[in-house]
mmCIF file of C-alpha atoms and ligand atoms in Angstrom:
data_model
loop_
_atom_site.group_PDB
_atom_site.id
_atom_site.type_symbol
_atom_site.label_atom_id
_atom_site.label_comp_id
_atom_site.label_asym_id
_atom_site.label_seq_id
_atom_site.Cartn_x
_atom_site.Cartn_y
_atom_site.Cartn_z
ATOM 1 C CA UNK A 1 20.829 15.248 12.089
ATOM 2 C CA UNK A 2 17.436 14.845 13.553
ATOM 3 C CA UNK A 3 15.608 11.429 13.330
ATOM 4 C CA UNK A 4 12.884 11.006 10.609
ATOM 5 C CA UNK A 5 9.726 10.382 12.343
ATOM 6 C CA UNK A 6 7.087 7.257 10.626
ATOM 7 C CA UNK A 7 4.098 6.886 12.584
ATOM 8 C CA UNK A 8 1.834 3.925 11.896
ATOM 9 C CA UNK A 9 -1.701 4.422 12.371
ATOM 10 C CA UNK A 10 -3.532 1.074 13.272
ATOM 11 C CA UNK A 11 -0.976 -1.370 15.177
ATOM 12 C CA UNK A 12 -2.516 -4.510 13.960
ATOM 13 C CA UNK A 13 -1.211 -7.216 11.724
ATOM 14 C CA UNK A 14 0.383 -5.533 9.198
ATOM 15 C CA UNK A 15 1.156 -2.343 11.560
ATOM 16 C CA UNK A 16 3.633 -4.532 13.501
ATOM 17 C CA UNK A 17 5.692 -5.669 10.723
ATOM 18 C CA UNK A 18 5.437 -2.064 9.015
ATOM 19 C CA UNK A 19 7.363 -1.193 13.029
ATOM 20 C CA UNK A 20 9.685 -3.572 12.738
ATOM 21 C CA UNK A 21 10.732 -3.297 9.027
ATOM 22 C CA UNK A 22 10.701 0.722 9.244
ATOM 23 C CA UNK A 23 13.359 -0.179 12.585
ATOM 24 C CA UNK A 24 15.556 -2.519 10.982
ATOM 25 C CA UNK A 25 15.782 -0.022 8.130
ATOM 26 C CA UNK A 26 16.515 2.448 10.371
ATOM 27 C CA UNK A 27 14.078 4.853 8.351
ATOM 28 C CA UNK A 28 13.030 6.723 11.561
ATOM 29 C CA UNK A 29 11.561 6.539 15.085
ATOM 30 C CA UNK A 30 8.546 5.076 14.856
ATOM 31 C CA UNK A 31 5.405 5.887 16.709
ATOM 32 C CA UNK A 32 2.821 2.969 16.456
ATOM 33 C CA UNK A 33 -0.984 4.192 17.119
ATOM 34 C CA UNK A 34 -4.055 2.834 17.979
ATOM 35 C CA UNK A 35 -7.425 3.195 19.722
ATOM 36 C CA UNK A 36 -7.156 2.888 23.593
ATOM 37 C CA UNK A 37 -8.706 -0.266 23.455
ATOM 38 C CA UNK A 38 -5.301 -1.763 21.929
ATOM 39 C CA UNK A 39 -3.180 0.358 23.469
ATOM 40 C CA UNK A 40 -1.615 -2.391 26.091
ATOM 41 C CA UNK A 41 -1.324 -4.317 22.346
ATOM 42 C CA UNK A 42 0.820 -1.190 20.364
ATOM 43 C CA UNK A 43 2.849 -0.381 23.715
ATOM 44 C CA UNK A 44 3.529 -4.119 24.099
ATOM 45 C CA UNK A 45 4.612 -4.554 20.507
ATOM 46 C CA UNK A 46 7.017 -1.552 20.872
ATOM 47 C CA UNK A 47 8.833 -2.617 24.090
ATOM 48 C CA UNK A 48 9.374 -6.641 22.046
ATOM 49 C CA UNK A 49 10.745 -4.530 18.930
ATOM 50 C CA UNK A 50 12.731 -2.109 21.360
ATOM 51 C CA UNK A 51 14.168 -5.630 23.342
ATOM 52 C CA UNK A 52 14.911 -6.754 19.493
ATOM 53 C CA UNK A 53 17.286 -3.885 18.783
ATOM 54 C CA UNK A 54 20.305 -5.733 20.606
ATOM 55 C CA UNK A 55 19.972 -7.964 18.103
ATOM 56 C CA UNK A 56 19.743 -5.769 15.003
ATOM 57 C CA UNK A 57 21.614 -3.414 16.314
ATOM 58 C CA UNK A 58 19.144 -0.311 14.882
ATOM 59 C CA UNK A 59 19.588 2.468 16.821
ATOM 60 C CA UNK A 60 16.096 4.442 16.815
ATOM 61 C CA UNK A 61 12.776 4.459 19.415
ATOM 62 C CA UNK A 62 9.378 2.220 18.884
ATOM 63 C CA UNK A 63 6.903 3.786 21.129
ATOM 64 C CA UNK A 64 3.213 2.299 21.081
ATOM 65 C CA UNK A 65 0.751 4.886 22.151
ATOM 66 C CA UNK A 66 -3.289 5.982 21.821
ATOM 67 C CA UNK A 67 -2.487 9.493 22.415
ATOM 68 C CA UNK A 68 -2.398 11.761 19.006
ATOM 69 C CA UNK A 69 -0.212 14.035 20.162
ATOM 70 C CA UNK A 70 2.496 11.613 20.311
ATOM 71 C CA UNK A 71 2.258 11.344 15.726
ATOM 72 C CA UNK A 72 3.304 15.617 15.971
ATOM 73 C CA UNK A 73 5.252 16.550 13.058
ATOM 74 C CA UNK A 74 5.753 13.010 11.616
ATOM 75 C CA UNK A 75 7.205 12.781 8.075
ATOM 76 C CA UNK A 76 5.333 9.545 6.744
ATOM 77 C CA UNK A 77 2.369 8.545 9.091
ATOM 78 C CA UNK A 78 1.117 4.652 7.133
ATOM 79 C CA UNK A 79 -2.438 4.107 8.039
ATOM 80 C CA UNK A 80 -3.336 0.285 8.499
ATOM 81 C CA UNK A 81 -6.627 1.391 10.585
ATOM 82 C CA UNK A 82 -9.794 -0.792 10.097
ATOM 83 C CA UNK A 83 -10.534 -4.051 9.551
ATOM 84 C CA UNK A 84 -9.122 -6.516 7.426
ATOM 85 C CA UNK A 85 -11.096 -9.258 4.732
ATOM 86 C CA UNK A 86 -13.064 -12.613 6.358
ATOM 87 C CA UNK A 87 -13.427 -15.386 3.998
ATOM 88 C CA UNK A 88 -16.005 -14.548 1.557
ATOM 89 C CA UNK A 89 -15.720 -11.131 1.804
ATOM 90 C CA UNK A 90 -14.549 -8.412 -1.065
ATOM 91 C CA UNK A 91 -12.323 -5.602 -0.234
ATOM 92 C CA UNK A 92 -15.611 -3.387 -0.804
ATOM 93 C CA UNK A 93 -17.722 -5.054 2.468
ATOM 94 C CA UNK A 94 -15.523 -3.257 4.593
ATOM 95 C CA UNK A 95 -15.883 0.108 2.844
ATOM 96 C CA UNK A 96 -19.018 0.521 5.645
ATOM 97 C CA UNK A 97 -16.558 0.349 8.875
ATOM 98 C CA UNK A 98 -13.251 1.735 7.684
ATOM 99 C CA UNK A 99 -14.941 4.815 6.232
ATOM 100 C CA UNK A 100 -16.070 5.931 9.548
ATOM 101 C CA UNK A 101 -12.646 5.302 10.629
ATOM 102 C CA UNK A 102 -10.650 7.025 7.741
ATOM 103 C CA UNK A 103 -12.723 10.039 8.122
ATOM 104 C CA UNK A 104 -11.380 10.052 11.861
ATOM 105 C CA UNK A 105 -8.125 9.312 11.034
ATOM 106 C CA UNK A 106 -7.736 11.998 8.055
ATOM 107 C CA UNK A 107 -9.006 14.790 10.653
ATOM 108 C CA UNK A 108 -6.364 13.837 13.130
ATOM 109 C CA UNK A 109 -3.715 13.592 10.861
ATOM 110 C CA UNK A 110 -4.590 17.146 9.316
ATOM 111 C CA UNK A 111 -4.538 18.358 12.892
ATOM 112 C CA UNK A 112 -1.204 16.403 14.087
ATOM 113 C CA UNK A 113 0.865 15.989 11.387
ATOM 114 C CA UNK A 114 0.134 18.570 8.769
ATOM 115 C CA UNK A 115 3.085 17.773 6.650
ATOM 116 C CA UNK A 116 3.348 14.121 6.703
ATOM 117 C CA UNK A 117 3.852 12.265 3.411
ATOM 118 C CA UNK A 118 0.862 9.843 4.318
ATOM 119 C CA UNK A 119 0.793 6.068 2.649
ATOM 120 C CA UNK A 120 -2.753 4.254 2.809
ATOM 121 C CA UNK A 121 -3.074 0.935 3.478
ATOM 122 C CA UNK A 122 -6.507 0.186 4.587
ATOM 123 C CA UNK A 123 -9.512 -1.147 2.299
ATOM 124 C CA UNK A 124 -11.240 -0.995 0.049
ATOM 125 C CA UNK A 125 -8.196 0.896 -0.922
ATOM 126 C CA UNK A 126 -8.951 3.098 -3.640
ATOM 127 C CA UNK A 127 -11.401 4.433 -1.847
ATOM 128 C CA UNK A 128 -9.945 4.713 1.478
ATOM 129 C CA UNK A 129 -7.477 6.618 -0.477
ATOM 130 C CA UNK A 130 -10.107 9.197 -2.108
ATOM 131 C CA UNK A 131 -11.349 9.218 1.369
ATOM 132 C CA UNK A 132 -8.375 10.004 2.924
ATOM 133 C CA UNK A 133 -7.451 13.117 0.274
ATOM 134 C CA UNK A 134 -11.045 14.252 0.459
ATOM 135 C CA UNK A 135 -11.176 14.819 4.136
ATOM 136 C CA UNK A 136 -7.721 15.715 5.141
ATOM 137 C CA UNK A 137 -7.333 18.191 2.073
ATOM 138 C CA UNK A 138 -3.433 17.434 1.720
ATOM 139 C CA UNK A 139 -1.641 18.635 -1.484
ATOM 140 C CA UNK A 140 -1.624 15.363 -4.036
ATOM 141 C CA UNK A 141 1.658 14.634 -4.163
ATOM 142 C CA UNK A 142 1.714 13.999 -0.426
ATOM 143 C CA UNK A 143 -1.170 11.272 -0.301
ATOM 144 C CA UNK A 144 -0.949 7.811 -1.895
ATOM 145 C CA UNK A 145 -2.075 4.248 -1.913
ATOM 146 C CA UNK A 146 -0.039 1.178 -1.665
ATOM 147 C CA UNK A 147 -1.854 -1.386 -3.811
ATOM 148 C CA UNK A 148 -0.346 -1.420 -6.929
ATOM 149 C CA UNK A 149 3.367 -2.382 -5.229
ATOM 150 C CA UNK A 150 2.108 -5.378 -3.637
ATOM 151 C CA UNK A 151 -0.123 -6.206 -6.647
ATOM 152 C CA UNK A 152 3.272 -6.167 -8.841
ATOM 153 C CA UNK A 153 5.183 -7.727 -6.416
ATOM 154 C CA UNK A 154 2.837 -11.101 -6.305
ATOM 155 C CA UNK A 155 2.824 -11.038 -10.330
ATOM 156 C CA UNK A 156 6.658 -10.708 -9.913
ATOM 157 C CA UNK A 157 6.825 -13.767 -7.085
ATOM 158 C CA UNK A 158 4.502 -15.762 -9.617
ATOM 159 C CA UNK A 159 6.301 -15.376 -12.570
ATOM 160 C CA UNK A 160 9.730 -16.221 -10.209
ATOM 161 C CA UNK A 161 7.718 -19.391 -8.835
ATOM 162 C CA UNK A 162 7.106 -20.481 -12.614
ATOM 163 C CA UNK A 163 9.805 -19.990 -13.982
ATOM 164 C CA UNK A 164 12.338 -21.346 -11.259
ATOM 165 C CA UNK A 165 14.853 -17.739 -12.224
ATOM 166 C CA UNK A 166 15.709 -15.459 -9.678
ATOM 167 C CA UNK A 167 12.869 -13.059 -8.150
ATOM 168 C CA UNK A 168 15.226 -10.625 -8.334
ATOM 169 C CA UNK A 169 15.401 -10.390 -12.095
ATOM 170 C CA UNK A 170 11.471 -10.255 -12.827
ATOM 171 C CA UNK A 171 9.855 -6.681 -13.788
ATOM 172 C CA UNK A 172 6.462 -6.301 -14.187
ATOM 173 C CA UNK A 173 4.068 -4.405 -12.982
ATOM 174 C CA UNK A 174 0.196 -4.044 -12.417
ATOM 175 C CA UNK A 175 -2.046 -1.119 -12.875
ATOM 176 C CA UNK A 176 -5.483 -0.353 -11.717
ATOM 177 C CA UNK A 177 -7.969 -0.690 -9.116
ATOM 178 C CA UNK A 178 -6.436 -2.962 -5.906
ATOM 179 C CA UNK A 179 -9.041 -5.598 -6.613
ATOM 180 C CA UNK A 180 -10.077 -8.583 -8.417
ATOM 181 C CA UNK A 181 -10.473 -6.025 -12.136
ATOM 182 C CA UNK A 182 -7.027 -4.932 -11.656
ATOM 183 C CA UNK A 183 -4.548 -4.782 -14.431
ATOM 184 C CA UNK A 184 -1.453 -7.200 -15.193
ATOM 185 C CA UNK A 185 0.799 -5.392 -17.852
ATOM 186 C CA UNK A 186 1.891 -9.030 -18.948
ATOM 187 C CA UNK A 187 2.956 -7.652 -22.233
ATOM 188 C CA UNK A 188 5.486 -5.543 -20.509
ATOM 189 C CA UNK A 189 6.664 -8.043 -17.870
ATOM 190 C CA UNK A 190 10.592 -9.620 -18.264
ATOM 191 C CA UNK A 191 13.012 -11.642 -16.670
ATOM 192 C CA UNK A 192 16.631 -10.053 -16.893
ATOM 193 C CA UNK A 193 14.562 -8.030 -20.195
ATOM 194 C CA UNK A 194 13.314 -11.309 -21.848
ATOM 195 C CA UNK A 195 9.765 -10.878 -22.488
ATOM 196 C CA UNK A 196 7.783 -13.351 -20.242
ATOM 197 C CA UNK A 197 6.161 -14.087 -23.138
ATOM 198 C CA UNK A 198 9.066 -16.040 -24.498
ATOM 199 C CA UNK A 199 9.566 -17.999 -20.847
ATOM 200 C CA UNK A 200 5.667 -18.719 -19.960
ATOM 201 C CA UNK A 201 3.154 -20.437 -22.463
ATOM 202 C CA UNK A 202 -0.120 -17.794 -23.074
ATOM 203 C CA UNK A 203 -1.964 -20.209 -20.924
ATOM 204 C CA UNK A 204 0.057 -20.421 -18.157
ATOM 205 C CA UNK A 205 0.371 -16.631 -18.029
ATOM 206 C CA UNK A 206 -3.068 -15.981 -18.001
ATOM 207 C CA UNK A 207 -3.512 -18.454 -14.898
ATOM 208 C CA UNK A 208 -0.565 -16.486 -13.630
ATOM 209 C CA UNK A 209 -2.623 -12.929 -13.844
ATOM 210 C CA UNK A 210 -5.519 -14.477 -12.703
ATOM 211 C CA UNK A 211 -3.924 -15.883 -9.812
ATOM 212 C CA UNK A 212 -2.442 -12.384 -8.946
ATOM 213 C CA UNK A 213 -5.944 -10.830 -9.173
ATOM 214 C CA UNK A 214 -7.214 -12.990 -6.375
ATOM 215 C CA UNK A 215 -3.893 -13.384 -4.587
ATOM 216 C CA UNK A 216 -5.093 -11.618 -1.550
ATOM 217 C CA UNK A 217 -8.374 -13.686 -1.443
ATOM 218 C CA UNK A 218 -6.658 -16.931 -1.783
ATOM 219 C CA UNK A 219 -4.472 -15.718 1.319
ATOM 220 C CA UNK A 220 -7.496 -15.130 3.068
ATOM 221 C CA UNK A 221 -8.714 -17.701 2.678
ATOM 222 C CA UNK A 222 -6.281 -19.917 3.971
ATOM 223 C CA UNK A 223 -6.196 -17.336 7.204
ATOM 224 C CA UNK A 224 -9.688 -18.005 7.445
ATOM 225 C CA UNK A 225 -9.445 -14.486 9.877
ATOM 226 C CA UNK A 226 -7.688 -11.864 8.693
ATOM 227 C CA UNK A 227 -5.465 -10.608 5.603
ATOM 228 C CA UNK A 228 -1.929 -11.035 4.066
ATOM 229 C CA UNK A 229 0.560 -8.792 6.330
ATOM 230 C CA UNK A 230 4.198 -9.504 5.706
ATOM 231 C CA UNK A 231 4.236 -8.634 1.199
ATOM 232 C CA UNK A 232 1.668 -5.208 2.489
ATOM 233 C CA UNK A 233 4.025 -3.953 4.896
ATOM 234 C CA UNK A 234 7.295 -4.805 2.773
ATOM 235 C CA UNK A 235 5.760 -2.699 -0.191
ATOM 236 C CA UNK A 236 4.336 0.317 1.984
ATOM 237 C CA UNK A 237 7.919 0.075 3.702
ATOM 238 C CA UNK A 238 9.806 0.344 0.240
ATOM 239 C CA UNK A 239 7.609 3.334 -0.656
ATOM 240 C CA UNK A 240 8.612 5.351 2.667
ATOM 241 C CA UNK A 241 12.169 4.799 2.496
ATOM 242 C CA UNK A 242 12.060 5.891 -1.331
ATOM 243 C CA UNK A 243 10.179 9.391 0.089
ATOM 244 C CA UNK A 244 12.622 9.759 2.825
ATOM 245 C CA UNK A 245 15.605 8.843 0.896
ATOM 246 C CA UNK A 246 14.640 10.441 -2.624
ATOM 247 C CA UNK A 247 15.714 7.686 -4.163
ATOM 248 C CA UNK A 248 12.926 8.427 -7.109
ATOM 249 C CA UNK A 249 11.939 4.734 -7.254
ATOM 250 C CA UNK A 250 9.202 3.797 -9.830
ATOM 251 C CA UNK A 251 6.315 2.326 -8.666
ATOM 252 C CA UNK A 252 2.776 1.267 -9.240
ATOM 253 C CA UNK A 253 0.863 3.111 -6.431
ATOM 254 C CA UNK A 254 -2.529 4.732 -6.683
ATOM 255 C CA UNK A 255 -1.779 8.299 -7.313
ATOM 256 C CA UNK A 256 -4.052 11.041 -7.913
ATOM 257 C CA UNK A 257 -4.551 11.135 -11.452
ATOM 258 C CA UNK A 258 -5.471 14.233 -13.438
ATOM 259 C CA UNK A 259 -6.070 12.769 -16.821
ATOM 260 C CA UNK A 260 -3.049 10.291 -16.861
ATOM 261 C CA UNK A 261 -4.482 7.234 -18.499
ATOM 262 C CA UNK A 262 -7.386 9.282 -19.505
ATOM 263 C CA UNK A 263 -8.438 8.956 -15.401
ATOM 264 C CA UNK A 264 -9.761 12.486 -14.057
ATOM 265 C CA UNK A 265 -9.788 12.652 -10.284
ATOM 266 C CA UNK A 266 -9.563 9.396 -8.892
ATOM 267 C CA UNK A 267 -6.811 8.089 -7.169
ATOM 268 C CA UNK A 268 -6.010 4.631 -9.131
ATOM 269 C CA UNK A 269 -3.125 2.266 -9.760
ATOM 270 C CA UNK A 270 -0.453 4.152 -11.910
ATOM 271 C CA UNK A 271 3.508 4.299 -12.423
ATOM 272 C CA UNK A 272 4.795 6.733 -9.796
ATOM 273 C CA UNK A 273 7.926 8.709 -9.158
ATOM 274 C CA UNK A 274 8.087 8.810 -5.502
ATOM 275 C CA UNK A 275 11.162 10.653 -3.687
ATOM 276 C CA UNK A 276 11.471 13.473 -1.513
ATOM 277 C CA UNK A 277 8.451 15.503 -3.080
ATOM 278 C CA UNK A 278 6.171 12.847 -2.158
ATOM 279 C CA UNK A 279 4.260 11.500 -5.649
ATOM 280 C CA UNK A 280 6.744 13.522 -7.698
ATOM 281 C CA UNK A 281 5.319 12.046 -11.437
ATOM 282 C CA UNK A 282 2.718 9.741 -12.393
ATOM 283 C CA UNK A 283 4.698 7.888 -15.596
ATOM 284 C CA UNK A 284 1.799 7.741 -18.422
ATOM 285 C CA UNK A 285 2.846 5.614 -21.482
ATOM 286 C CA UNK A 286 0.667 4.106 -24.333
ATOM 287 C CA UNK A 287 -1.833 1.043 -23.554
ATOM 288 C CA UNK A 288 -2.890 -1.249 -26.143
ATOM 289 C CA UNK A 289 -6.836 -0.864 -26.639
ATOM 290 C CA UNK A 290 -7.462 -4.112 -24.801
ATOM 291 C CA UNK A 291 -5.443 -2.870 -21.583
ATOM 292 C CA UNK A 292 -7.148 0.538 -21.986
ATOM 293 C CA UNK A 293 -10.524 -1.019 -21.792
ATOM 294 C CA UNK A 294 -9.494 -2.822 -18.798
ATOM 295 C CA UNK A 295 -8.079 -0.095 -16.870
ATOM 296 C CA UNK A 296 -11.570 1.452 -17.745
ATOM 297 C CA UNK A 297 -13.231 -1.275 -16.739
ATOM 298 C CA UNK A 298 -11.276 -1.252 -12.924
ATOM 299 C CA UNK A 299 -11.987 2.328 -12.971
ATOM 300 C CA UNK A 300 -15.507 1.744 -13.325
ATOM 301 C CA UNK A 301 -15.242 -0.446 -10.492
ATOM 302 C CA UNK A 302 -13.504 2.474 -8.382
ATOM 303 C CA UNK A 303 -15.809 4.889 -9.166
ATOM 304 C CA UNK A 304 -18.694 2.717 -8.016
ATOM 305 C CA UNK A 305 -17.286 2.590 -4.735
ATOM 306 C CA UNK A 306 -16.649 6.117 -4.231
ATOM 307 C CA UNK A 307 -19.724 6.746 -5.374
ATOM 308 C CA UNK A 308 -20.885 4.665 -2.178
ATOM 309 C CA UNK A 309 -18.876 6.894 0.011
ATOM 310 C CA UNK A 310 -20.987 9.903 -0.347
ATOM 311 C CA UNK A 311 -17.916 11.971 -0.258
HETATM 312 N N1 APR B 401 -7.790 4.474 14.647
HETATM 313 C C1 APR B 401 -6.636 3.776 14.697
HETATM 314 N N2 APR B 401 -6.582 2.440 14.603
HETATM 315 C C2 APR B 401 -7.716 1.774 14.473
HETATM 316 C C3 APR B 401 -8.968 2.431 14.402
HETATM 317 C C4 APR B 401 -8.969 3.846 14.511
HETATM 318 N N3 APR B 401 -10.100 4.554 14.476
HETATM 319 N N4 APR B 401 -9.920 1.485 14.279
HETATM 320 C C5 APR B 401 -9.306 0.294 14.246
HETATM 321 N N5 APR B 401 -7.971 0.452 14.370
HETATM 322 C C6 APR B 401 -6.919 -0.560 14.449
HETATM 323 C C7 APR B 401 -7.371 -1.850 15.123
HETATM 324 O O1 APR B 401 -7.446 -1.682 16.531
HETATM 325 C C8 APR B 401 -6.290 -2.819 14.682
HETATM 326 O O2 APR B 401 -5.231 -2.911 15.612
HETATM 327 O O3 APR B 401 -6.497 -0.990 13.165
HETATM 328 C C9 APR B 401 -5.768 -2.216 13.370
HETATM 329 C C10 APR B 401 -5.980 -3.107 12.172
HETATM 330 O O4 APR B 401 -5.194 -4.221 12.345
HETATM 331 P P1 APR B 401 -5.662 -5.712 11.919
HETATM 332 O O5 APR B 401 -7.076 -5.931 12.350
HETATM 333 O O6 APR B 401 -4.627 -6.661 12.380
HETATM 334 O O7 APR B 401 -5.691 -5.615 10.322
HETATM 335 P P2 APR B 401 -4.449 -5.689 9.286
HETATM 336 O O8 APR B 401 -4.278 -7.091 8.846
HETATM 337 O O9 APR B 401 -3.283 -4.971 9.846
HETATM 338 O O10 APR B 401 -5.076 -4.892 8.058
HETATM 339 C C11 APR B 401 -5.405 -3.522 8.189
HETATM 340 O O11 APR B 401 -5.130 -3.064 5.851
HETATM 341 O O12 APR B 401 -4.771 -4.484 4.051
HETATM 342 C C12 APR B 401 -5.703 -3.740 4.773
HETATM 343 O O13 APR B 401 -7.755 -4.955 4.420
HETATM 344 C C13 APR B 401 -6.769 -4.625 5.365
HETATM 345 O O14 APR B 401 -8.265 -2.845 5.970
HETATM 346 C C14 APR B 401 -7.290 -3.758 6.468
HETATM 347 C C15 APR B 401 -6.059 -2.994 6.927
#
């Protein structure tokens, strides 16, 4: 059976681990792009994860490269391409630079890989997203945003942190824009099915949500050059291998919606069914009002941004 093919456009921080968690998965070969400038960076990267495999024992190719050609007929291209948060900075100051560079990357994907299933990484994410759909004209189901994984995942690692219970056994999940409006479901969230509610006192849970809201600033900050990479690349990993494997897996990722969560036309953190046809369901269920008007109030948020992008 031929190898799957993942190539990861932008070799940067989070590009690297995205290699070297797609390897030791064994999802694919893995083709890791940049722009000539870093190509001695991505071709360097490849040969340490290729001098790794002894070790891991994965048995597929890492090959850095600047050449497009070299993404042909990938099945999941993940596009890290851009530049990440500085202290101070929202996800929305960078919407200037990585548009320019999301427009590019959209027109070579169209022309190289045609029938990737094609993960966005880069911010301001819901837009980059939008961007990315707009320009590249792929079929819904085969575009998505990773936000709302990682978003869930640090409510989940918070709620594991307070608690002291196993990671493992915490559910929750947020919905919405991937930044600082964006939605904790805390009335949903459980550990092994008990309601958080019971475990965490009101107050601590709404330090907890606000803490997840800002998680990626407060990582940034500490950086002080740069963004989270490791929790981005694990969640944009576990995304592929559910597309590749079918495995169906539910999760929050910013899907196109068509009037799910009464959102027409922008892509935005929902429940999604993602397995061999790409974004096979967006899962719509009831919101209270209050979590209504906040998902609103994130999309309002979106929309502005989009707006910006002229597109
Ligand atoms: N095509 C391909 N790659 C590009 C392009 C382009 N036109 N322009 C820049 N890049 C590459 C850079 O050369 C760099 O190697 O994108 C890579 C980005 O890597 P980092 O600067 O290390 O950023 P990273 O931490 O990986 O974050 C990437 O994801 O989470 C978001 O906000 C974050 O937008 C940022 C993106």
């Amino acid at each position: 059976m031929a190898k799957n093919k993942i190539s990861l456009i932008g070799g940067g921080q989070i590009g690297g681990n995205l290699a070297l968690l797609a390897a030791q998965k064994e999802l694919g070969d893995v083709i890791i792009f940049d722009i000539p400038k870093a190509e001695g960076m991505v071709k360097g990267k490849a040969l340490d994860l290729m001098q790794l495999r002894p070790h891991d024992g994965y048995d597929v190719t890492i090959t850095g490269s600047s050449d497009y050609k070299d993404i042909a007929d990938s099945d999941v291209i993940i596009i890290t391409a851009g530049i990440p948060r500085k202290p101070g900075m929202d996800r929305e100051d960078l919407l200037g630079i990585n548009l320019g560079i999301m427009k590019d990357v959209a027109e070579n994907v169209k022309k190289h890989a045609p029938n990737a299933f094609v993960i966005v990484i880069s911010n301001p994410l819901d837009a980059m997203v939008y961007a990315f759909h707009k320009v590249s004209g792929f079929a819904k189901n085969k575009v998505v945003g990773m936000a709302g994984a990682l978003d869930s995942g640090r409510f989940r690692a918070f709620i594991a942190m307070e608690t002291g219970f196993s990671v493992q056994d915490v559910t929750c999940m947020v919905l919405g824009g991937h930044g600082d409006t964006m939605v904790p479901i805390t009335r949903l969230a459980t550990v092994g099915g008990v309601p958080v509610t019971a475990l965490i006192s009101s107050e601590r849970l709404k330090a907890i949500e606000d803490r997840t809201r800002v998680a990626g600033g407060e990582i940034v900050k500490l950086f002080g050059n740069g963004s989270a990479f490791y929790a981005p690349a694990q969640s944009a990993i576990e995304m592929a291998e559910s597309y590749l494997r079918d495995k169906k897996r539910v999760i929050p990722c910013a899907s196109l919606c068509e009037g799910e969560f009464g959102v027409e036309g922008y892509f935005i953190g929902v429940p999604s069914v993602i397995g061999a046809g790409g974004v096979e369901k967006v899962l719509e269920f009831d919101l209270t009002s209050e979590e209504q008007a906040e998902l609103n109030n994130t999309l309002e948020a979106v929309e502005k941004t989009i707006g910006e992008t002229g597109l």
